[in-house]
C-alpha atoms as a printed R data frame, in Angstrom:
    type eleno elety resid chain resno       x       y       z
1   ATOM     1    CA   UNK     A     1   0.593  -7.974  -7.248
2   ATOM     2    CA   UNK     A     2  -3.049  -7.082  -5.994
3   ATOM     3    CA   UNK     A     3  -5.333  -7.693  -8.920
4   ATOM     4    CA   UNK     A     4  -7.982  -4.698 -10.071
5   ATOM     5    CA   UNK     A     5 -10.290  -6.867  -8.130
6   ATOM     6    CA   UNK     A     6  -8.298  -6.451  -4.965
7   ATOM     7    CA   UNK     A     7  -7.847  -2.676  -5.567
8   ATOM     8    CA   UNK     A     8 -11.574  -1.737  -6.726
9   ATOM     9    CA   UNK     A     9 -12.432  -3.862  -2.946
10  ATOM    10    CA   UNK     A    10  -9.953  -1.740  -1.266
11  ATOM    11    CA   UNK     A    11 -11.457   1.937  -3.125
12  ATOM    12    CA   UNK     A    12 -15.017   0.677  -1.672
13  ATOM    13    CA   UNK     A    13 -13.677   0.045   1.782
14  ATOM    14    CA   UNK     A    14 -12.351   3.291   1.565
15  ATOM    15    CA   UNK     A    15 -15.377   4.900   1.570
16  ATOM    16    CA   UNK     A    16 -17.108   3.030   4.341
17  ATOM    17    CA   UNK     A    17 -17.601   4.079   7.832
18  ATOM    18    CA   UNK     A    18 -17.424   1.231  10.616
19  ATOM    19    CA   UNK     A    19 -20.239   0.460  12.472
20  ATOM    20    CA   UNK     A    20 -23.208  -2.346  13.070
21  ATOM    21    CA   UNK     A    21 -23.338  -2.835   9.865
22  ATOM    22    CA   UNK     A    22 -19.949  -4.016   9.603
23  ATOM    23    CA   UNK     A    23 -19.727  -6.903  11.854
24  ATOM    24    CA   UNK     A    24 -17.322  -8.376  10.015
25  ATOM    25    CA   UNK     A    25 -14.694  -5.957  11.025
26  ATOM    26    CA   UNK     A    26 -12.241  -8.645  11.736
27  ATOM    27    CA   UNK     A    27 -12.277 -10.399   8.183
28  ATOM    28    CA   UNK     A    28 -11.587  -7.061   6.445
29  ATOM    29    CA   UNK     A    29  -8.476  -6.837   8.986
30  ATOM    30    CA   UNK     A    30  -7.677 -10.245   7.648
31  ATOM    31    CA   UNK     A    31  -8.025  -9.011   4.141
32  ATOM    32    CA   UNK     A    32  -6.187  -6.344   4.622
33  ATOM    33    CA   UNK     A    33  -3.189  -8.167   6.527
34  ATOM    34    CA   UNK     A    34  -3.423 -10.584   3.373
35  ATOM    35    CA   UNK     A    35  -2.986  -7.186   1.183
36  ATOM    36    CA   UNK     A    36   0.514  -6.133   3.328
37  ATOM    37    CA   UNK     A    37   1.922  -9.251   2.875
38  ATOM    38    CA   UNK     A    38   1.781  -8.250  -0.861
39  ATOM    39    CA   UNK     A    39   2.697  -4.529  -1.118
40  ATOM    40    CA   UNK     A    40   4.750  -4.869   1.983
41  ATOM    41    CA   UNK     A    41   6.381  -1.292   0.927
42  ATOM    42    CA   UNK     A    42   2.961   0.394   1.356
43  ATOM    43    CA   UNK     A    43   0.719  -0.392   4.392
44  ATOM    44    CA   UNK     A    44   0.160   3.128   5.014
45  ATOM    45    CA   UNK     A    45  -3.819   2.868   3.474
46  ATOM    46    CA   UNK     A    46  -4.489  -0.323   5.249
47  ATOM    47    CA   UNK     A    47  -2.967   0.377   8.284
48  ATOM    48    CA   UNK     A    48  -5.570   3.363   8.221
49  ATOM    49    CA   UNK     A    49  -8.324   1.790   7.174
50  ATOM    50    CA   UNK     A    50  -7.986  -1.063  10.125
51  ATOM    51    CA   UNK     A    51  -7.815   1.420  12.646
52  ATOM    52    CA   UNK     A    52 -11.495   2.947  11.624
53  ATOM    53    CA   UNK     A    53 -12.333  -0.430  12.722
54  ATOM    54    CA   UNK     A    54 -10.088  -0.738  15.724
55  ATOM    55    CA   UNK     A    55 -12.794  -1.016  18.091
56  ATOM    56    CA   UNK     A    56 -14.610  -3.450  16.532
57  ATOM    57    CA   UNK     A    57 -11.627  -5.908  15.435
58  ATOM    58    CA   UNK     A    58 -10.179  -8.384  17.750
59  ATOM    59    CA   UNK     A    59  -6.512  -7.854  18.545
60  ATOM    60    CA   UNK     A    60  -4.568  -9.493  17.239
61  ATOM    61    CA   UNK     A    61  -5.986 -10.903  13.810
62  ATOM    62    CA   UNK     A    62  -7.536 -13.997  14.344
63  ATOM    63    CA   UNK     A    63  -5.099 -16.841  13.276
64  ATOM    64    CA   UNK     A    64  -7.783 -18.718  11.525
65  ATOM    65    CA   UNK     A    65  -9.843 -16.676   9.135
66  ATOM    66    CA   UNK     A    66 -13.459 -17.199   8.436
67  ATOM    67    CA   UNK     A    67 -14.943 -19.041   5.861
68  ATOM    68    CA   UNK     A    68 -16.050 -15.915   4.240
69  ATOM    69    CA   UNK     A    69 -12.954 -14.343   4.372
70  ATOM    70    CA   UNK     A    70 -10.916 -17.276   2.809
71  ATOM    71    CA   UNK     A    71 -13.327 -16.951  -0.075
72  ATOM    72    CA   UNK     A    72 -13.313 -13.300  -0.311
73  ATOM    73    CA   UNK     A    73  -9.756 -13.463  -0.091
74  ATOM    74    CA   UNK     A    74  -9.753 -16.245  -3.056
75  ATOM    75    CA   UNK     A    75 -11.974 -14.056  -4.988
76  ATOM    76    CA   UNK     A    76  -9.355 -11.540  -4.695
77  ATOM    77    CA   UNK     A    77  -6.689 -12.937  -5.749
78  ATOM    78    CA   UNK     A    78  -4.785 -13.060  -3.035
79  ATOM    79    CA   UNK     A    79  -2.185 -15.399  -1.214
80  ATOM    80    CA   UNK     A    80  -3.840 -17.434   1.866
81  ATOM    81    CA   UNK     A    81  -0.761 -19.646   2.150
82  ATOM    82    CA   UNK     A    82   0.993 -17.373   4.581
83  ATOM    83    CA   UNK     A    83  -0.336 -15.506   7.956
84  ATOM    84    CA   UNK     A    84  -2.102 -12.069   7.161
85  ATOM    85    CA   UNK     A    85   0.022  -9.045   8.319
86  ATOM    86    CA   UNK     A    86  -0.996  -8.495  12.145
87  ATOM    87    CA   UNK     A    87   0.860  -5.094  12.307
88  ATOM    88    CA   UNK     A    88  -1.224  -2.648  10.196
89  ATOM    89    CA   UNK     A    89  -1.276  -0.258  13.022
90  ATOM    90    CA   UNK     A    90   3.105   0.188  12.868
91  ATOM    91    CA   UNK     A    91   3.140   3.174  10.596
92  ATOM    92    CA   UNK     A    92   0.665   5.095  13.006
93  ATOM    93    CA   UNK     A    93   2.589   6.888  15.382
94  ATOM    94    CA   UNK     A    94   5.818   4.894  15.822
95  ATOM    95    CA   UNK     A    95   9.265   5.145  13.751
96  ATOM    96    CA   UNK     A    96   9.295   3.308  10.978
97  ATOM    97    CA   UNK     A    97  11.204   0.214  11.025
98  ATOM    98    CA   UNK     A    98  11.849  -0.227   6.946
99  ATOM    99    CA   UNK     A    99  10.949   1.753   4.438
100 ATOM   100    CA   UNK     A   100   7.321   2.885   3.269
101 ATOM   101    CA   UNK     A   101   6.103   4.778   0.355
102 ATOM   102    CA   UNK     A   102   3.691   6.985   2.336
103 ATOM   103    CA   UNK     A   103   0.968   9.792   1.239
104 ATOM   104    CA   UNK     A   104  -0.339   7.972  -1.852
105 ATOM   105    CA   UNK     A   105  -3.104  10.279  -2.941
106 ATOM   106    CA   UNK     A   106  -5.868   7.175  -2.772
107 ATOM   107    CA   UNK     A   107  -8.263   6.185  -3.837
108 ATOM   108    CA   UNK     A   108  -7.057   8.199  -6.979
109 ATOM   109    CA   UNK     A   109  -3.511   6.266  -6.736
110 ATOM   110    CA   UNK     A   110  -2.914   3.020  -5.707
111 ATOM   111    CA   UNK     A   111  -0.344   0.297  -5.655
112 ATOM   112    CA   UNK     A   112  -0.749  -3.055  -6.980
113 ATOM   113    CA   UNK     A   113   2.827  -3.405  -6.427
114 ATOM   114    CA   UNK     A   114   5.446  -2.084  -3.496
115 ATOM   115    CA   UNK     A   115   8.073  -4.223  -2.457
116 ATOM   116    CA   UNK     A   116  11.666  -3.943  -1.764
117 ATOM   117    CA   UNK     A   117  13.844  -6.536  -3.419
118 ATOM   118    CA   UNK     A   118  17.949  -6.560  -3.329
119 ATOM   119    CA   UNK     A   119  17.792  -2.872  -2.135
120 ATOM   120    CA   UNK     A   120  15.731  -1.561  -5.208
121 ATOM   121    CA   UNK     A   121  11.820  -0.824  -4.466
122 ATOM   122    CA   UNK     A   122   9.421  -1.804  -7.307
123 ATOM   123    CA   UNK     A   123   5.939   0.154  -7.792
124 ATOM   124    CA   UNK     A   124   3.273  -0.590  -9.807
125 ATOM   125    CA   UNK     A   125   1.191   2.324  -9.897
126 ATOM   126    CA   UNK     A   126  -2.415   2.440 -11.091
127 ATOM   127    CA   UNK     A   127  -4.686   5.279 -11.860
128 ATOM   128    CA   UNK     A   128  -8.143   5.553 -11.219
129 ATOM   129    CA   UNK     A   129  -8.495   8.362 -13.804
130 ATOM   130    CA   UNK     A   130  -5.304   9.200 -15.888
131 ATOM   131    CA   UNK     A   131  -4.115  12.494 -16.879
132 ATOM   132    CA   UNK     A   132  -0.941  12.425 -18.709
133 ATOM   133    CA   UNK     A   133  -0.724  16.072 -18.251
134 ATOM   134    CA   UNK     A   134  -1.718  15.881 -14.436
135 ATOM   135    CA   UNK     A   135   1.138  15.341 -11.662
136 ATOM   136    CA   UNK     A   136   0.719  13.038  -8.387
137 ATOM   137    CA   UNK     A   137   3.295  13.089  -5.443
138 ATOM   138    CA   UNK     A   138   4.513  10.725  -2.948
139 ATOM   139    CA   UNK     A   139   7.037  10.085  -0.208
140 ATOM   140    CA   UNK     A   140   9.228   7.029   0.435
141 ATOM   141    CA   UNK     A   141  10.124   7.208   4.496
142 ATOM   142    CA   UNK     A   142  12.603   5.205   5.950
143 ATOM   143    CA   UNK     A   143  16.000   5.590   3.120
144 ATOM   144    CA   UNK     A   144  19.020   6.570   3.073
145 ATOM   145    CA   UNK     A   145  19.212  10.360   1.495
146 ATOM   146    CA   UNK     A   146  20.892   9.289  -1.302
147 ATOM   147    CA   UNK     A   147  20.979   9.719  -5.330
148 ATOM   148    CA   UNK     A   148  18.255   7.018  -6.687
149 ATOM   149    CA   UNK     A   149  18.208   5.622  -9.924
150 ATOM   150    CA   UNK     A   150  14.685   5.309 -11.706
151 ATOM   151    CA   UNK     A   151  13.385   3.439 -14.410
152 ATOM   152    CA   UNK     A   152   9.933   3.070 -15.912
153 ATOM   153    CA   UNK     A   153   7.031   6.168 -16.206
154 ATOM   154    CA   UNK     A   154   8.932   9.107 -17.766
155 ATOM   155    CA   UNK     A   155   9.413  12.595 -16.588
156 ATOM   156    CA   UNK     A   156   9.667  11.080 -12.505
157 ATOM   157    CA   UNK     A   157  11.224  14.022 -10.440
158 ATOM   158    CA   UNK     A   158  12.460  13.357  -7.236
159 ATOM   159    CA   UNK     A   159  13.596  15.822  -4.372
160 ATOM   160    CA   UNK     A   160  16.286  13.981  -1.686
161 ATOM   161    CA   UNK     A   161  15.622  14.890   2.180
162 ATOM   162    CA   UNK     A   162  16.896  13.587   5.290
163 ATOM   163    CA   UNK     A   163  13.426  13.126   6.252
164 ATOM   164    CA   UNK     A   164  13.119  10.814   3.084
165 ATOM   165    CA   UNK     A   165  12.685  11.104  -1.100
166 ATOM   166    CA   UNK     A   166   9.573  13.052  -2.134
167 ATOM   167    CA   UNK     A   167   8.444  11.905  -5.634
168 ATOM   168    CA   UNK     A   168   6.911  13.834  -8.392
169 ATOM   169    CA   UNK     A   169   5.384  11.377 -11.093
170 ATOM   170    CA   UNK     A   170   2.559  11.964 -13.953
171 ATOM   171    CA   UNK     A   171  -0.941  10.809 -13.094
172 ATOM   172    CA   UNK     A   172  -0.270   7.524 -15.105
173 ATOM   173    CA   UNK     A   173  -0.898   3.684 -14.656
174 ATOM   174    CA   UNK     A   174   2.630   2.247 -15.266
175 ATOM   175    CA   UNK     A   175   5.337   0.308 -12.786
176 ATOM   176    CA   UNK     A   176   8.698   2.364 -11.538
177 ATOM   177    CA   UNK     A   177  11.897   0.791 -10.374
178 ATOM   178    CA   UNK     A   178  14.293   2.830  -7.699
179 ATOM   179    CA   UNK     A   179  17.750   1.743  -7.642
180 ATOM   180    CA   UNK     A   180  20.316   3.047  -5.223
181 ATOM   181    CA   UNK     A   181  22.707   5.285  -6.572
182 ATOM   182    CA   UNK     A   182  25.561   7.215  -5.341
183 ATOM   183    CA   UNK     A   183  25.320   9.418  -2.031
């Protein structure tokens, strides 16, 4: 899971604009690869985030990170013991290859969690500001249109398309489990 470290990093970066300033364009590609390898189901954000820096970052990620960016990374909480993600840019104009949650309304929403395990994706979602009475949507791309079975945050709604599962969920921090169901 990315810790509220990770994510409150990833709302800045958000925000930024590439340029001189921001030399460092190919440690926050690293960081961001490191990021995939842990919410594999949703690269969507970084994927769009890298290529505001595309100019500026060498292709592809550099196989040995800086020094600074193996202690950012530490300071994040997140796993150096395997190769950062070097395809951020796969969502972007290509068909997707495995599934994706996709249209996360960050930096409002974000996943600490999104992976794919035995067929059933796991989300942990958290809020920047909740509102129990508020709704958020989202898509998962890549699926079989099929019944899903869902467990965790009450009240989920979610419409079935060929073109993928649109989800309706409250605006509230808490984890959701999709199971395959029938067809």
């Amino acid at each position: 899971m990315l810790s509220d470290r990770s994510l409150e990093w990833l709302r800045d970066l958000n925000g930024l604009m590439p340029g001189p300033e921001n030399a460092k364009a190919d440690d926050v590609a690293y960081i961001l690869g490191l990021m995939a390898n842990t919410t594999p189901a949703w690269t969507e954000r970084y994927s769009a985030i890298v290529r505001r820096y595309e100019p500026l970052v060498q292709l592809p990620i550099p196989p040995e990170p800086s020094e600074q960016a193996q202690r950012l990374a530490s300071d994040l909480g997140l796993d150096t013991s395997t190769p950062a993600t070097r395809d951020l840019w796969a969502l972007h104009g290509k068909p997707v290859t495995h599934p994706q949650v996709v249209e996360i309304e960050f930096p409002s929403v974000a996943l600490s969690r999104a992976e794919w395990i035995r067929g059933s994706l796991y989300l942990q979602m958290v809020r920047l500001h909740e509102d129990a009475a508020a709704w958020t949507e989202f898509r998962i791309i890549g699926v079989e249109p099929r019944m899903w079975d869902i467990t965790g945050v009450e009240g989920v709604r979610i419409d079935v398309r060929a073109s993928g599962v649109n989800v309706r969920v409250p605006l509230v921090t808490g984890w959701l489990e999709f199971t395959p169901g029938s067809y």
